[in-house]
C-alpha positions as CSV (number, residue, x, y, z in Angstrom):
1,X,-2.9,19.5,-10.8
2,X,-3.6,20.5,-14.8
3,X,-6.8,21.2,-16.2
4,X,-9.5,18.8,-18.1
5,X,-9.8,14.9,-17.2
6,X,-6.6,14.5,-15.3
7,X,-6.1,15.2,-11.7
8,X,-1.8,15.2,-11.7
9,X,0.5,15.8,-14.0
10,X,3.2,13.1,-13.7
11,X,2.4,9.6,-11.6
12,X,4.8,7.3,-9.6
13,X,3.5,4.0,-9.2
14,X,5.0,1.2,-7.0
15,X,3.8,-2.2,-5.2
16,X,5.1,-4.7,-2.6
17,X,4.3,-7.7,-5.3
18,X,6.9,-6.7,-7.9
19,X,7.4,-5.4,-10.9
20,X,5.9,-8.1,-13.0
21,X,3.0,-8.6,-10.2
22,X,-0.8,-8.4,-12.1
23,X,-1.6,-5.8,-9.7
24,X,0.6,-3.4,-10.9
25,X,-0.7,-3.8,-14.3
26,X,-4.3,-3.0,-13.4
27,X,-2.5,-0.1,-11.4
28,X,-1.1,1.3,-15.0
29,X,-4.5,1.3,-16.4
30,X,-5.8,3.2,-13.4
31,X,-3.1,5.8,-13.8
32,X,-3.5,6.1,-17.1
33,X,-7.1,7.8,-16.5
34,X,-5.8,10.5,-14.0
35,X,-2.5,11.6,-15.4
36,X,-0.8,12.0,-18.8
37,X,3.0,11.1,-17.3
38,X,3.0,7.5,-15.7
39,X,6.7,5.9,-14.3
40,X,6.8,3.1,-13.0
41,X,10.0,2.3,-10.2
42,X,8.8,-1.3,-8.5
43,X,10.9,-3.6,-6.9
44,X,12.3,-6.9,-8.6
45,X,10.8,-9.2,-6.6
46,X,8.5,-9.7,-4.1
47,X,8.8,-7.4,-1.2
48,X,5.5,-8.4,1.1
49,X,6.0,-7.4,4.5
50,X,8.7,-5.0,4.3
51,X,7.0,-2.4,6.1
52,X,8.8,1.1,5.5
53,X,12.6,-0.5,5.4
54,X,14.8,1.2,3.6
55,X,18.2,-0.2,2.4
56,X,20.9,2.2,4.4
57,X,23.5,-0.9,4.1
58,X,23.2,-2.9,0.4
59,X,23.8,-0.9,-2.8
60,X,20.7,-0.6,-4.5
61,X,20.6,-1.5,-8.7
62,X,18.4,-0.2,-11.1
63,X,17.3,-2.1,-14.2
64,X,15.0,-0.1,-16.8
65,X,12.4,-2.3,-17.9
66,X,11.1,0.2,-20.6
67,X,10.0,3.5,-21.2
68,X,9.7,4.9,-18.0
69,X,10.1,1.8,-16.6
70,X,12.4,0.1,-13.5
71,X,13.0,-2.7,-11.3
72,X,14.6,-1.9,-8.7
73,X,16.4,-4.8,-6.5
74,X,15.0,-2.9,-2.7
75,X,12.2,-2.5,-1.3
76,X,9.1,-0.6,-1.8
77,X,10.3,2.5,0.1
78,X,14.0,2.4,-1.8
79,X,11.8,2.4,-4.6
80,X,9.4,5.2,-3.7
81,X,13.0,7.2,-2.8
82,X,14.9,5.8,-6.1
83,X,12.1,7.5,-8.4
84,X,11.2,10.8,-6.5
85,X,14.7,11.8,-5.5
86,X,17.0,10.2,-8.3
87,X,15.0,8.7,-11.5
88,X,12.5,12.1,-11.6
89,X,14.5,14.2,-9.4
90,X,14.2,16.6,-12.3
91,X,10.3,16.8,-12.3
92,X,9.1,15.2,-9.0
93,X,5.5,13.2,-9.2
94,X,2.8,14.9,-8.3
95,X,1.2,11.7,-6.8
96,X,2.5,8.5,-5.6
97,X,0.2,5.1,-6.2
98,X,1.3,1.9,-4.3
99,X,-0.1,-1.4,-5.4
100,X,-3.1,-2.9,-6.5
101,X,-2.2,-5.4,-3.4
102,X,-3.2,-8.5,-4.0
103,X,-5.0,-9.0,-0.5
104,X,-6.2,-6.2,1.2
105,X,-4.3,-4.8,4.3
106,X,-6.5,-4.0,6.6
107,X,-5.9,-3.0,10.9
108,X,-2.6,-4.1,12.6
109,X,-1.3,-5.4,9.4
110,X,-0.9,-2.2,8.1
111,X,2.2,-1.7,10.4
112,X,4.2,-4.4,8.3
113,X,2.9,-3.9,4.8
114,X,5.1,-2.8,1.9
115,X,2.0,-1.8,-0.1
116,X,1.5,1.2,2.7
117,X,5.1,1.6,3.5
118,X,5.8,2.6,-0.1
119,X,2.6,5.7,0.6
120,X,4.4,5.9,3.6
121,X,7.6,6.9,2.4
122,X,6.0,9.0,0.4
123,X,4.4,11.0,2.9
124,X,8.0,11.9,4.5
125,X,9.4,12.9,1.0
126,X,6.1,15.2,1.0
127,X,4.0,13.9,-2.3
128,X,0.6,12.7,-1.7
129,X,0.3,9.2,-1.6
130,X,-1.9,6.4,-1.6
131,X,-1.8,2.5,-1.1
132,X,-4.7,0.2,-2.7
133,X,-5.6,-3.2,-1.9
134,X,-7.8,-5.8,-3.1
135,X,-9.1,-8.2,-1.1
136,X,-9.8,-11.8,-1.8
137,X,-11.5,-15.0,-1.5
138,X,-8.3,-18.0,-0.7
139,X,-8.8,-20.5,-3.6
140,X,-10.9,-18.3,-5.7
141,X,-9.6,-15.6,-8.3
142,X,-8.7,-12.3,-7.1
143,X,-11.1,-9.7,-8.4
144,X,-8.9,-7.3,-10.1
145,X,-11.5,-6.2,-12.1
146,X,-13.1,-4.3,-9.1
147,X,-10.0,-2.3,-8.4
148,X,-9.9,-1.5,-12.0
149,X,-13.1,0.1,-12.9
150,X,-13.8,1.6,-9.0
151,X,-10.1,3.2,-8.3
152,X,-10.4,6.0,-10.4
153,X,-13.3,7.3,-9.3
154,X,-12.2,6.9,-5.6
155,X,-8.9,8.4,-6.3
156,X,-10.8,11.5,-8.2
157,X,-13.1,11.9,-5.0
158,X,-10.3,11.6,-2.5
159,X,-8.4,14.3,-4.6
160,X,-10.9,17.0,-3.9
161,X,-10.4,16.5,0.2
162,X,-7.4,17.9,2.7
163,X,-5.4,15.4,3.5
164,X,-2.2,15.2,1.3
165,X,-0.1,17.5,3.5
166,X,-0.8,15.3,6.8
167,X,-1.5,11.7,5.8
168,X,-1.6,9.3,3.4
169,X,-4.8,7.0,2.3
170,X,-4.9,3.6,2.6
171,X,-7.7,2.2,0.1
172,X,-9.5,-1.3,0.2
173,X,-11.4,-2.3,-2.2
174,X,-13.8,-5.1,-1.6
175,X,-14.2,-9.0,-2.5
176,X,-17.3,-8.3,-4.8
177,X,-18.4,-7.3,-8.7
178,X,-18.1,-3.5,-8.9
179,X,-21.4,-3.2,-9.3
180,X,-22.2,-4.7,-5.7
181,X,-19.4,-2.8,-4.6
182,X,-20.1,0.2,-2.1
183,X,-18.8,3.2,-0.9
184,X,-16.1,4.8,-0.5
185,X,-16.8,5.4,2.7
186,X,-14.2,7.7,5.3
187,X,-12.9,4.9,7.9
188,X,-10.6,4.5,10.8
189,X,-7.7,1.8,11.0
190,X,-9.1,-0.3,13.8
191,X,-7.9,-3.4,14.6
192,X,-8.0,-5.6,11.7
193,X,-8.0,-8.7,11.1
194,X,-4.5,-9.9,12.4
195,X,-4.1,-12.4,14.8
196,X,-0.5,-13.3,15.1
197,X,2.6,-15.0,13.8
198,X,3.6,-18.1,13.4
199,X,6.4,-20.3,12.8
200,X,6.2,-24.1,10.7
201,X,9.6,-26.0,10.8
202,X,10.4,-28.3,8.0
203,X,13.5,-29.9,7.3
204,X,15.5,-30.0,3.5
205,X,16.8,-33.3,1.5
206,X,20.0,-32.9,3.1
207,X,18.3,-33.2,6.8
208,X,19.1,-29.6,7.1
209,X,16.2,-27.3,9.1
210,X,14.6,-24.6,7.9
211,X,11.5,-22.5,8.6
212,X,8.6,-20.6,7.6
213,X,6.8,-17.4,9.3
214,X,2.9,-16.7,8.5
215,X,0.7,-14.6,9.9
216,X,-2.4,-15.9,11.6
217,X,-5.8,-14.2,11.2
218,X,-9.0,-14.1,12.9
219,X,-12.8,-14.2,11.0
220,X,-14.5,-11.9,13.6
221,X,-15.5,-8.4,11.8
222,X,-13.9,-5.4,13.2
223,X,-15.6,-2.6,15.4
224,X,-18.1,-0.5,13.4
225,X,-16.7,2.5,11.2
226,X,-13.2,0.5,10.7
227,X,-11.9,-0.2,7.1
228,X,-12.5,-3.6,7.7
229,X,-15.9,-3.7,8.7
230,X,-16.3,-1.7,5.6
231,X,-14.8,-3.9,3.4
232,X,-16.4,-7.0,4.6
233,X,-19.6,-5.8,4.2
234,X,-19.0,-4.7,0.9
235,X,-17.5,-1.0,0.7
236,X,-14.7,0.3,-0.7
237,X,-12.6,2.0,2.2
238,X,-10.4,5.0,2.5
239,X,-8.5,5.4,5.9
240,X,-5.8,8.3,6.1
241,X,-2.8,6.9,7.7
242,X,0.1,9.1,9.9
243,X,3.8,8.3,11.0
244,X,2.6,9.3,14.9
245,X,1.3,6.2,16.5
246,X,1.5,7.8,20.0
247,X,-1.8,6.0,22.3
248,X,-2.8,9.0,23.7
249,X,-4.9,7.3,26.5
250,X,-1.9,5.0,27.3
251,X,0.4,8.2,27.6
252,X,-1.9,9.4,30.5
253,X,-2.4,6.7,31.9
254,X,1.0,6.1,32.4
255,X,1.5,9.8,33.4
256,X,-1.0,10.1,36.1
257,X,0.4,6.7,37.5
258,X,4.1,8.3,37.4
259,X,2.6,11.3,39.0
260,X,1.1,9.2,41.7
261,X,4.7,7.7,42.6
C-alpha cells in the first residue's frame, strides 16, 4: 500500500469478456482512482465460463495492445498467471481486479465463472484479488454506470479488512441507479440462482448438427444473508471466496455411517 488517495501501488486487471469487453473499460476508470500503475493482461476473446482452466497443453500468445496493455489468446487464469509471473514478474501487482462482469455471478455459478476464476488464480499466486459483477435486466441496458461510481468506494472499504491472505472477494453490484444502490453488505455464497444446463440442437446449411449449452436459472430469491438476496434487493455484495469446498456436514455424515459399518 503507498500513502495519500491510493490504496496499491501497481494494479492487474483482467475479465472473462475480453479485452475489448465495456466492462473492462469501466474497470480502468475504477483502477485509475486506487492506484497510480494500472496493466491490463485480458484475454482476446471471450472466455465466459472458463472457470479456473489453465492452458497446460496450447502455447499461449501475447499481443500488446498498448502501453501496458495485452490480449492474451487463454483464459482468464493464463492471463492472471501471464501478467504476475511473466509480463510484471519484475514488480508483481499489489492487487488483482477481475471484470466488471457483465451479469452478476452469484451461488453455484460461481464454480464455473471466469470472472472469479481469474481472483481465483490469484489467490494461489498469493496477491489479493477481487472479481466484480454487474447484474442486469435481459433486454434492458446494463447499468455500468453503477459499478463505476460505487466500486471504488467498496474496494477502499474492503481494503481496510483481513481477508487477502485467505480468500478472495467476490463483489455484486446491483440492477439499480447508484443512488438506490445499498450496501456493501458482508454475505455468504449460498445457493444462487442456478438451475441447470441445457442443451438446444440445431442443424447447419449443409444438414450438418450442431449444438448449444445454456445454463437454466431459477427466479426464487436465495436464503437470507446470501449475495443474492442482497443483490436482488438492492445491495451491493461482498462474499470472500476459498479454494476448500469440503461439506463439512456431509464429511460426518458420511463418517459416522462408515463408522457404523
Amino acid at each position: 500500500m503507498v500513502d495519500g488517495d491510493f490504496i496499491a501501488r501497481r494494479i492487474l486487471l483482467t475479465n472473462d469478456d475480453g479485452i475489448d469487453a465495456p466492462g473492462l473499460a469501466i474497470l480502468v476508470e475504477i483502477a485509475a482512482t486506487l492506484a497510480p500503475e494500472i496493466w491490463v493482461v485480458a484475454p482476446e476473446r471471450d472466455q465466459s465460463g472458463t472457470s479456473h482452466a489453465l492452458s497446460l497443453h496450447d502455447p499461449l500468445r501475447v499481443v500488446q495492445r498498448g502501453e501496458r496493455r495485452y490480449g492474451v489468446t487463454g483464459t482468464p487464469g493464463d492471463c492472471v498467471v501471464m501478467g504476475v509471473s511473466h509480463l510484471m514478474a519484475d514488480q508483481p501487482p499489489d492487487l488483482i481486479l477481475s471484470g466488471v462482469n457483465r451479469g452478476a455471478n452469484l451461488g453455484m455459478e460461481t464454480v464455473f465463472s471466469g470472472t472469479v476464476g481469474a481472483a481465483m488464480t490469484g489467490l494461489l499466486l498469493g496477491i489479493p484479488s477481487i472479481a466484480l459483477s454487474q447484474l442486469f435486466t435481459r433486454d434492458q441496458p446494463v447499468r455500468w454506470e453503477t459499478a463505476r461510481a460505487l466500486a471504488p468506494s467498496v474496494i477502499r472499504a474492503m481494503s481496510r479488512l483481513d481477508w487477502a491472505r485467505d480468500a478472495c472477494l467476490n463483489i455484486n453490484f446491483p440492477d439499480r441507479p447508484p443512488a438506490l444502490a445499498g450496501g456493501p453488505v458482508l454475505t455468504s455464497q449460498g445457493a444462487g440462482l442456478l438451475g441447470g444446463a441445457a442443451i438446444t440442437a440445431r442443424t447447419d446449411p449443409r444438414n450438418g448438427a450442431y449444438h448449444w449449452l445454456s445454463l437454466t436459472r431459477s427466479s426464487t430469491t436465495d436464503d437470507e444473508g446470501t449475495e443474492t438476496e442482497a443483490v436482488l434487493s438492492g445491495k451491493v455484495s461482498v462474499t470472500p471466496l476459498r479454494f476448500e469446498r469440503t461439506d463439512q456436514g456431509v464429511l460426518a455424515r458420511m463418517r459416522a455411517a462408515q463408522a457404523r459399518v
